[in-house]
Short mmCIF file of C-alpha atoms and ligand atoms in Angstrom, two decimals:
data_model
loop_
_atom_site.label_atom_id
_atom_site.label_comp_id
_atom_site.label_asym_id
_atom_site.label_seq_id
_atom_site.Cartn_x
_atom_site.Cartn_y
_atom_site.Cartn_z
CA MET A 1 -21.95 -1.39 -7.45
CA LYS A 2 -20.07 1.04 -10.55
CA ALA A 3 -18.37 3.85 -9.73
CA GLU A 4 -20.58 5.97 -11.38
CA HIS A 5 -22.93 4.87 -8.38
CA VAL A 6 -20.59 6.13 -5.92
CA ASN A 7 -21.54 9.45 -4.29
CA LYS A 8 -19.82 9.39 -0.80
CA ILE A 9 -16.23 8.20 -0.23
CA THR A 10 -15.16 7.77 3.49
CA VAL A 11 -11.19 8.02 4.31
CA LEU A 12 -9.85 7.25 7.69
CA GLY A 13 -7.00 8.68 8.97
CA ALA A 14 -5.68 12.17 8.02
CA GLY A 15 -2.27 11.50 8.20
CA SER A 16 0.74 11.56 5.63
CA MET A 17 -1.52 8.99 3.21
CA GLY A 18 -5.28 10.10 4.14
CA HIS A 19 -5.28 13.70 3.33
CA GLN A 20 -4.21 13.52 0.21
CA ILE A 21 -6.05 10.42 -0.84
CA ALA A 22 -9.11 12.26 0.66
CA MET A 23 -7.93 15.38 -1.58
CA LEU A 24 -7.84 12.86 -4.97
CA CYS A 25 -11.51 11.78 -4.07
CA ALA A 26 -12.69 15.14 -3.88
CA LEU A 27 -10.61 16.09 -7.34
CA GLY A 28 -12.26 12.87 -8.61
CA GLY A 29 -16.11 14.61 -8.07
CA PHE A 30 -16.84 12.33 -5.41
CA ASP A 31 -18.19 14.05 -2.25
CA THR A 32 -15.42 13.21 0.54
CA TYR A 33 -15.34 12.65 4.11
CA LEU A 34 -11.96 12.42 5.76
CA GLN A 35 -12.21 11.29 9.60
CA ASP A 36 -9.52 11.01 12.18
CA ILE A 37 -9.69 10.94 15.49
CA ASN A 38 -7.01 13.89 16.17
CA GLU A 39 -8.97 17.23 15.46
CA GLN A 40 -5.31 18.71 15.02
CA ALA A 41 -4.63 16.33 12.18
CA LEU A 42 -7.48 17.20 10.53
CA THR A 43 -6.84 21.10 10.68
CA GLN A 44 -3.17 20.30 9.74
CA ALA A 45 -4.37 17.99 6.92
CA THR A 46 -6.41 21.08 5.80
CA ASP A 47 -3.73 23.82 5.88
CA GLN A 48 -1.47 21.40 3.86
CA LEU A 49 -3.81 20.62 1.26
CA ASP A 50 -4.53 23.80 0.56
CA GLY A 51 -0.96 24.93 0.09
CA HIS A 52 -1.06 22.17 -2.36
CA MET A 53 -3.92 23.24 -4.40
CA THR A 54 -2.77 27.10 -4.44
CA LYS A 55 0.40 25.62 -6.31
CA TRP A 56 -1.36 23.27 -8.37
CA VAL A 57 -3.43 26.36 -9.69
CA LYS A 58 -0.43 28.63 -10.19
CA LYS A 59 1.49 26.01 -12.16
CA GLY A 60 -2.18 25.64 -14.03
CA LYS A 61 -2.96 21.93 -13.07
CA ILE A 62 -6.33 22.75 -11.91
CA SER A 63 -8.30 25.62 -12.20
CA GLU A 64 -9.14 28.25 -9.17
CA HIS A 65 -13.09 26.78 -9.76
CA ASP A 66 -11.52 23.49 -9.90
CA LYS A 67 -9.56 23.94 -6.32
CA GLU A 68 -12.90 25.51 -4.65
CA ALA A 69 -15.32 22.75 -6.27
CA ALA A 70 -13.05 20.07 -4.79
CA PHE A 71 -12.65 21.96 -1.38
CA ASN A 72 -16.75 22.46 -1.28
CA ARG A 73 -16.67 18.60 -1.46
CA LEU A 74 -14.11 17.69 1.19
CA HIS A 75 -15.70 17.27 4.35
CA THR A 76 -13.60 16.84 7.60
CA THR A 77 -14.96 15.10 11.06
CA THR A 78 -13.84 13.26 14.10
CA ASN A 79 -16.77 11.35 14.27
CA LEU A 80 -17.10 8.54 12.46
CA GLU A 81 -20.96 7.82 12.25
CA GLU A 82 -20.86 11.09 10.28
CA ALA A 83 -18.01 10.20 8.13
CA ALA A 84 -19.51 6.55 7.04
CA ALA A 85 -22.96 6.28 8.01
CA ASP A 86 -24.55 6.65 4.41
CA THR A 87 -21.29 6.13 2.72
CA ASP A 88 -20.68 3.90 -0.23
CA PHE A 89 -16.78 3.34 -0.43
CA VAL A 90 -14.08 3.73 2.69
CA ILE A 91 -10.57 4.03 2.15
CA GLU A 92 -8.63 3.11 5.74
CA ALA A 93 -5.42 4.90 6.22
CA VAL A 94 -4.93 4.56 10.27
CA VAL A 95 -1.70 3.96 11.35
CA GLU A 96 -0.11 0.59 10.69
CA LYS A 97 -0.91 -2.05 13.40
CA LEU A 98 -3.52 -4.90 12.65
CA ASP A 99 -5.13 -4.27 16.01
CA VAL A 100 -6.11 -0.67 15.32
CA LYS A 101 -7.29 -1.24 11.83
CA GLN A 102 -9.08 -4.61 13.11
CA LYS A 103 -11.00 -1.79 15.68
CA VAL A 104 -11.62 0.49 13.05
CA PHE A 105 -13.38 -2.32 10.59
CA LYS A 106 -15.07 -3.74 13.21
CA GLN A 107 -16.57 -0.17 13.94
CA LEU A 108 -17.16 0.35 10.66
CA ASP A 109 -18.70 -2.85 9.72
CA GLU A 110 -21.64 -2.13 12.33
CA ILE A 111 -22.12 1.82 11.21
CA ALA A 112 -21.50 1.77 7.12
CA PRO A 113 -24.34 0.57 4.92
CA ALA A 114 -24.13 -2.95 4.01
CA HIS A 115 -23.88 -2.00 0.17
CA ALA A 116 -20.45 0.10 1.01
CA VAL A 117 -17.19 -1.08 -0.11
CA PHE A 118 -14.03 -1.08 2.33
CA ALA A 119 -10.07 -0.70 1.12
CA THR A 120 -7.23 -0.60 3.07
CA ASN A 121 -4.21 1.70 2.26
CA SER A 122 -2.18 -0.51 4.63
CA SER A 123 1.48 -0.96 3.12
CA THR A 124 1.57 -4.22 3.89
CA ILE A 125 -1.05 -6.34 5.65
CA VAL A 126 -3.14 -8.21 3.47
CA ASN A 127 -7.05 -7.13 3.79
CA SER A 128 -8.20 -10.74 4.55
CA GLN A 129 -6.80 -10.04 8.18
CA ILE A 130 -8.75 -6.94 8.60
CA ALA A 131 -11.53 -8.68 7.19
CA GLU A 132 -12.12 -11.45 9.36
CA VAL A 133 -13.60 -9.08 11.94
CA THR A 134 -16.44 -7.98 9.59
CA GLY A 135 -19.21 -9.40 8.23
CA ARG A 136 -18.37 -8.52 4.69
CA PRO A 137 -15.10 -9.80 3.65
CA ASP A 138 -16.51 -10.01 -0.33
CA ARG A 139 -16.98 -6.45 -0.08
CA ILE A 140 -12.94 -6.06 1.48
CA CYS A 141 -10.07 -5.39 -0.89
CA ASN A 142 -6.65 -3.71 -0.56
CA MET A 143 -6.08 -0.27 -2.24
CA HIS A 144 -2.25 0.39 -1.90
CA PHE A 145 -1.22 4.24 -2.41
CA PHE A 146 2.11 5.50 -2.67
CA TYR A 147 3.64 8.45 -0.70
CA PRO A 148 2.91 10.98 -1.66
CA ALA A 149 -0.42 10.29 -3.06
CA LEU A 150 -0.78 13.42 -4.61
CA VAL A 151 2.18 12.98 -6.80
CA MET A 152 2.70 9.19 -7.15
CA ASP A 153 0.82 7.67 -10.04
CA CYS A 154 0.35 3.79 -8.90
CA VAL A 155 -2.36 2.14 -6.60
CA GLU A 156 -1.89 -1.69 -5.86
CA VAL A 157 -5.48 -3.32 -5.77
CA VAL A 158 -5.37 -6.87 -4.20
CA GLN A 159 -8.06 -9.33 -3.87
CA SER A 160 -8.47 -11.86 -1.29
CA ASP A 161 -9.60 -15.22 -1.98
CA GLU A 162 -12.91 -13.52 -0.68
CA THR A 163 -13.04 -10.31 -2.10
CA SER A 164 -15.67 -10.45 -4.86
CA GLU A 165 -14.79 -9.55 -8.40
CA GLU A 166 -17.16 -6.89 -8.38
CA THR A 167 -15.68 -5.43 -5.39
CA ALA A 168 -12.55 -5.38 -7.28
CA GLN A 169 -13.28 -4.07 -10.32
CA LEU A 170 -15.05 -1.11 -8.15
CA ALA A 171 -11.54 -0.06 -6.40
CA LEU A 172 -10.10 -0.05 -10.47
CA GLU A 173 -12.85 2.24 -11.12
CA VAL A 174 -12.63 4.68 -8.32
CA CYS A 175 -8.51 4.68 -9.06
CA ASP A 176 -9.36 5.67 -12.77
CA ARG A 177 -11.71 8.47 -11.68
CA ILE A 178 -8.99 9.72 -9.56
CA GLY A 179 -6.34 9.59 -11.84
CA ARG A 180 -4.18 6.91 -10.68
CA THR A 181 -2.79 4.15 -12.55
CA ARG A 182 -4.04 0.78 -11.10
CA VAL A 183 -2.56 -2.91 -10.92
CA LEU A 184 -4.86 -5.55 -9.83
CA LEU A 185 -3.06 -8.27 -7.72
CA ARG A 186 -5.55 -11.55 -7.42
CA LYS A 187 -3.17 -13.31 -4.69
CA GLU A 188 -2.69 -11.84 -1.44
CA LEU A 189 0.65 -11.44 -0.41
CA TYR A 190 2.28 -9.56 2.63
CA GLY A 191 4.04 -6.34 1.48
CA PHE A 192 2.39 -7.04 -2.20
CA ILE A 193 4.89 -6.09 -5.29
CA ALA A 194 6.50 -2.66 -4.84
CA ASN A 195 7.35 -3.20 -1.30
CA ARG A 196 8.73 -6.34 -1.21
CA ILE A 197 11.20 -5.09 -3.76
CA LEU A 198 11.83 -2.26 -1.69
CA PHE A 199 11.85 -3.89 1.57
CA ALA A 200 14.60 -6.34 0.20
CA LEU A 201 16.82 -3.29 -1.04
CA THR A 202 16.53 -1.30 2.24
CA LYS A 203 17.22 -4.66 4.18
CA GLU A 204 20.37 -5.01 2.15
CA ALA A 205 21.03 -1.16 2.64
CA VAL A 206 20.64 -1.37 6.31
CA HIS A 207 22.50 -4.32 6.67
CA LEU A 208 25.61 -2.68 4.83
CA TYR A 209 25.05 0.39 7.07
CA GLU A 210 25.03 -1.59 10.45
CA GLU A 211 28.27 -4.09 9.36
CA GLY A 212 30.17 -0.50 8.96
CA TYR A 213 30.77 -1.38 5.04
CA ALA A 214 29.72 2.30 4.45
CA ASP A 215 27.74 5.15 6.03
CA PHE A 216 24.04 5.63 5.06
CA LYS A 217 24.77 8.93 3.13
CA ASP A 218 26.99 7.52 1.03
CA ILE A 219 25.12 4.29 0.51
CA ASP A 220 22.54 6.64 -0.35
CA THR A 221 24.57 8.57 -2.61
CA ILE A 222 25.57 5.34 -4.50
CA CYS A 223 22.12 4.26 -5.21
CA GLU A 224 21.19 7.67 -6.39
CA LYS A 225 24.63 8.29 -8.34
CA ALA A 226 25.65 4.67 -9.46
CA LEU A 227 22.11 2.82 -9.93
CA ASN A 228 20.08 6.01 -11.01
CA HIS A 229 17.58 5.86 -8.05
CA PRO A 230 15.89 9.05 -7.97
CA ILE A 231 16.33 9.10 -3.78
CA GLY A 232 18.38 6.44 -1.35
CA PRO A 233 16.85 4.00 0.60
CA PHE A 234 17.62 6.04 3.75
CA ALA A 235 16.51 9.38 2.49
CA LEU A 236 13.19 7.32 1.38
CA MET A 237 12.57 5.92 4.84
CA ASP A 238 12.73 9.80 6.29
CA LEU A 239 10.42 10.53 3.33
CA SER A 240 7.99 8.09 3.74
CA GLY A 241 8.54 7.40 7.92
CA ILE A 242 10.79 5.31 9.71
CA ASP A 243 7.67 4.38 11.94
CA VAL A 244 5.89 3.12 8.89
CA GLY A 245 8.26 0.63 7.71
CA TYR A 246 9.19 -0.56 10.86
CA TYR A 247 5.57 -1.61 12.28
CA GLY A 248 5.35 -3.38 9.01
CA ASN A 249 8.45 -5.52 9.87
CA VAL A 250 7.23 -5.75 13.78
CA GLN A 251 4.10 -7.36 12.06
CA LEU A 252 5.89 -9.61 9.58
CA TYR A 253 8.24 -10.94 12.55
CA HIS A 254 4.90 -11.41 14.78
CA GLU A 255 3.46 -13.51 12.32
CA THR A 256 6.64 -15.59 10.88
CA GLY A 257 8.55 -15.54 13.79
CA ASN A 258 11.58 -15.70 11.38
CA PRO A 259 14.39 -13.99 13.09
CA ASP A 260 15.43 -12.60 9.58
CA ASP A 261 12.22 -10.83 9.54
CA LYS A 262 13.10 -9.24 12.78
CA PRO A 263 13.27 -5.05 12.26
CA ALA A 264 16.83 -3.83 12.23
CA LYS A 265 18.46 -2.40 15.31
CA SER A 266 19.67 0.79 14.27
CA VAL A 267 15.49 1.35 12.67
CA GLU A 268 14.52 0.51 16.15
CA GLU A 269 16.50 3.07 17.83
CA LYS A 270 15.53 5.77 15.25
CA VAL A 271 11.45 4.59 16.12
CA LYS A 272 12.29 4.37 20.28
CA LYS A 273 14.10 8.33 19.72
CA GLY A 274 10.88 9.65 18.08
CA GLU A 275 12.99 10.17 14.96
CA LEU A 276 10.81 9.30 12.42
CA GLY A 277 12.00 11.24 9.73
CA ARG A 278 10.71 14.52 8.02
CA LYS A 279 7.58 14.51 9.84
CA THR A 280 9.70 14.72 12.69
CA GLY A 281 12.39 17.13 11.90
CA LYS A 282 14.86 14.66 12.08
CA GLY A 283 15.62 10.70 10.93
CA TRP A 284 18.35 9.58 9.28
CA TYR A 285 19.18 13.10 8.32
CA ASP A 286 18.49 16.30 9.84
CA TYR A 287 15.60 18.73 8.49
CA THR A 288 15.47 21.37 10.88
CA LYS A 289 18.06 23.31 9.08
CA GLU A 290 15.76 25.16 6.15
CA GLY A 291 14.49 21.89 5.40
CA ALA A 292 17.60 20.53 4.06
CA ARG A 293 18.96 16.79 4.00
CA VAL A 294 21.99 16.94 6.01
N1 LIG B 301 3.66 7.07 4.69
C1 LIG B 301 3.72 5.85 3.53
O1 LIG B 301 4.56 6.49 2.89
C2 LIG B 301 2.87 5.13 3.03
C3 LIG B 301 2.86 4.84 1.52
C4 LIG B 301 1.68 3.75 1.56
C5 LIG B 301 0.95 3.60 2.37
N2 LIG B 301 0.85 3.86 3.79
C6 LIG B 301 -0.30 3.17 5.02
O2 LIG B 301 -0.98 4.04 5.26
C7 LIG B 301 -1.62 4.08 6.12
C8 LIG B 301 -1.70 5.15 7.23
O3 LIG B 301 -0.07 5.49 6.96
P1 LIG B 301 0.20 7.16 7.33
O4 LIG B 301 1.81 7.38 6.85
O5 LIG B 301 -0.79 8.28 6.57
O6 LIG B 301 0.76 7.16 8.84
P2 LIG B 301 0.27 8.83 9.72
O7 LIG B 301 0.89 8.30 10.96
O8 LIG B 301 1.03 9.71 9.24
O9 LIG B 301 -1.18 8.97 10.00
C9 LIG B 301 -2.35 7.89 10.75
C10 LIG B 301 -3.26 9.15 11.05
O10 LIG B 301 -4.38 8.02 11.41
C11 LIG B 301 -5.24 8.69 12.34
N3 LIG B 301 -5.58 7.58 13.44
C12 LIG B 301 -5.14 6.70 14.05
N4 LIG B 301 -6.39 6.12 14.77
C13 LIG B 301 -7.14 6.12 14.22
C14 LIG B 301 -8.17 5.81 14.40
N5 LIG B 301 -9.15 4.61 14.92
N6 LIG B 301 -9.56 6.25 13.59
C15 LIG B 301 -9.23 7.59 12.66
N7 LIG B 301 -8.05 7.98 12.44
C16 LIG B 301 -7.01 7.02 12.95
C17 LIG B 301 -3.88 9.04 13.52
O11 LIG B 301 -4.27 10.06 14.10
C18 LIG B 301 -3.11 9.74 12.20
O12 LIG B 301 -3.46 11.13 11.95
C19 LIG B 301 -0.76 2.88 7.13
O13 LIG B 301 -1.72 1.94 7.16
C20 LIG B 301 0.21 2.99 6.49
O14 LIG B 301 1.07 1.60 6.41
C21 LIG B 301 2.06 4.30 4.35
#
């Protein structure tokens, strides 16, 4: 199948990533169904997207007509069957837990047409681990977007040994249609490329903080000012959600059993306290004071 034959795209999970990926698909001309088990997540997603698109119109990035047309193509539902029964292409962006993703893919495999391709937006989990619960491993791949998806112009498309060339090429074409630079990785690897590099940096930053070599704010300052990184590792954890990296780490440790892969104590404490970053108003920094990072 070619991207020009893809009429309907289904995006599962309307959280930080899913709602923006769905908007990219709708802007790219696809009839898009955004599904979440939580009605409130869908309402919030629509409100946030309306805000983003209004800003885009004001900045002249899109016309009022483009905005209206995209919203006419964007549908939200809590019903998986409505979202996926006649879909051509699915992008899954539910929580970063293997068992949840497997459950979703199993249901999806029963509901979606045989020709439909499924992509997972997981930050770390290789697609073969999710594909094994379906009867279509050749039509499954990773499509790893970056946060915030409406801004970040890169997608890692990952093939497993079983992912067909046609599936990989279709995922790349979908990226082209939604205006995202894409890179094809032909070999599966936990965390892919960007996150492996980011994890190495974050792990060292947390280690230096936990050992008392520097405060987390100073580590961020050093990365931002001395290394010219646009954002320090602690502020970045807050931006993308401390829980997202944490669950990825839990999964890695579960797989390798290597004590080196255990989530860091300070990160685990944040997750247990529900201090997940910007989305909860507090993470490493406090965002409750007029949205500032303090
Ligand atoms: N946040 C990031 O920076 C980032 C970047 C790239 C990739 N990812 C990946 O994207 C995925 C989603 O991350 P997020 O940050 O958007 O998470 P999130 O917690 O913001 O959103 C997850 C959404 O999934 C919904 N959900 C849970 N179970 C579901 C189910 N069975 N069916 C439908 N919806 C369900 C939840 O209600 C929630 O709205 C994860 O796999 C994550 O690793 C995240």
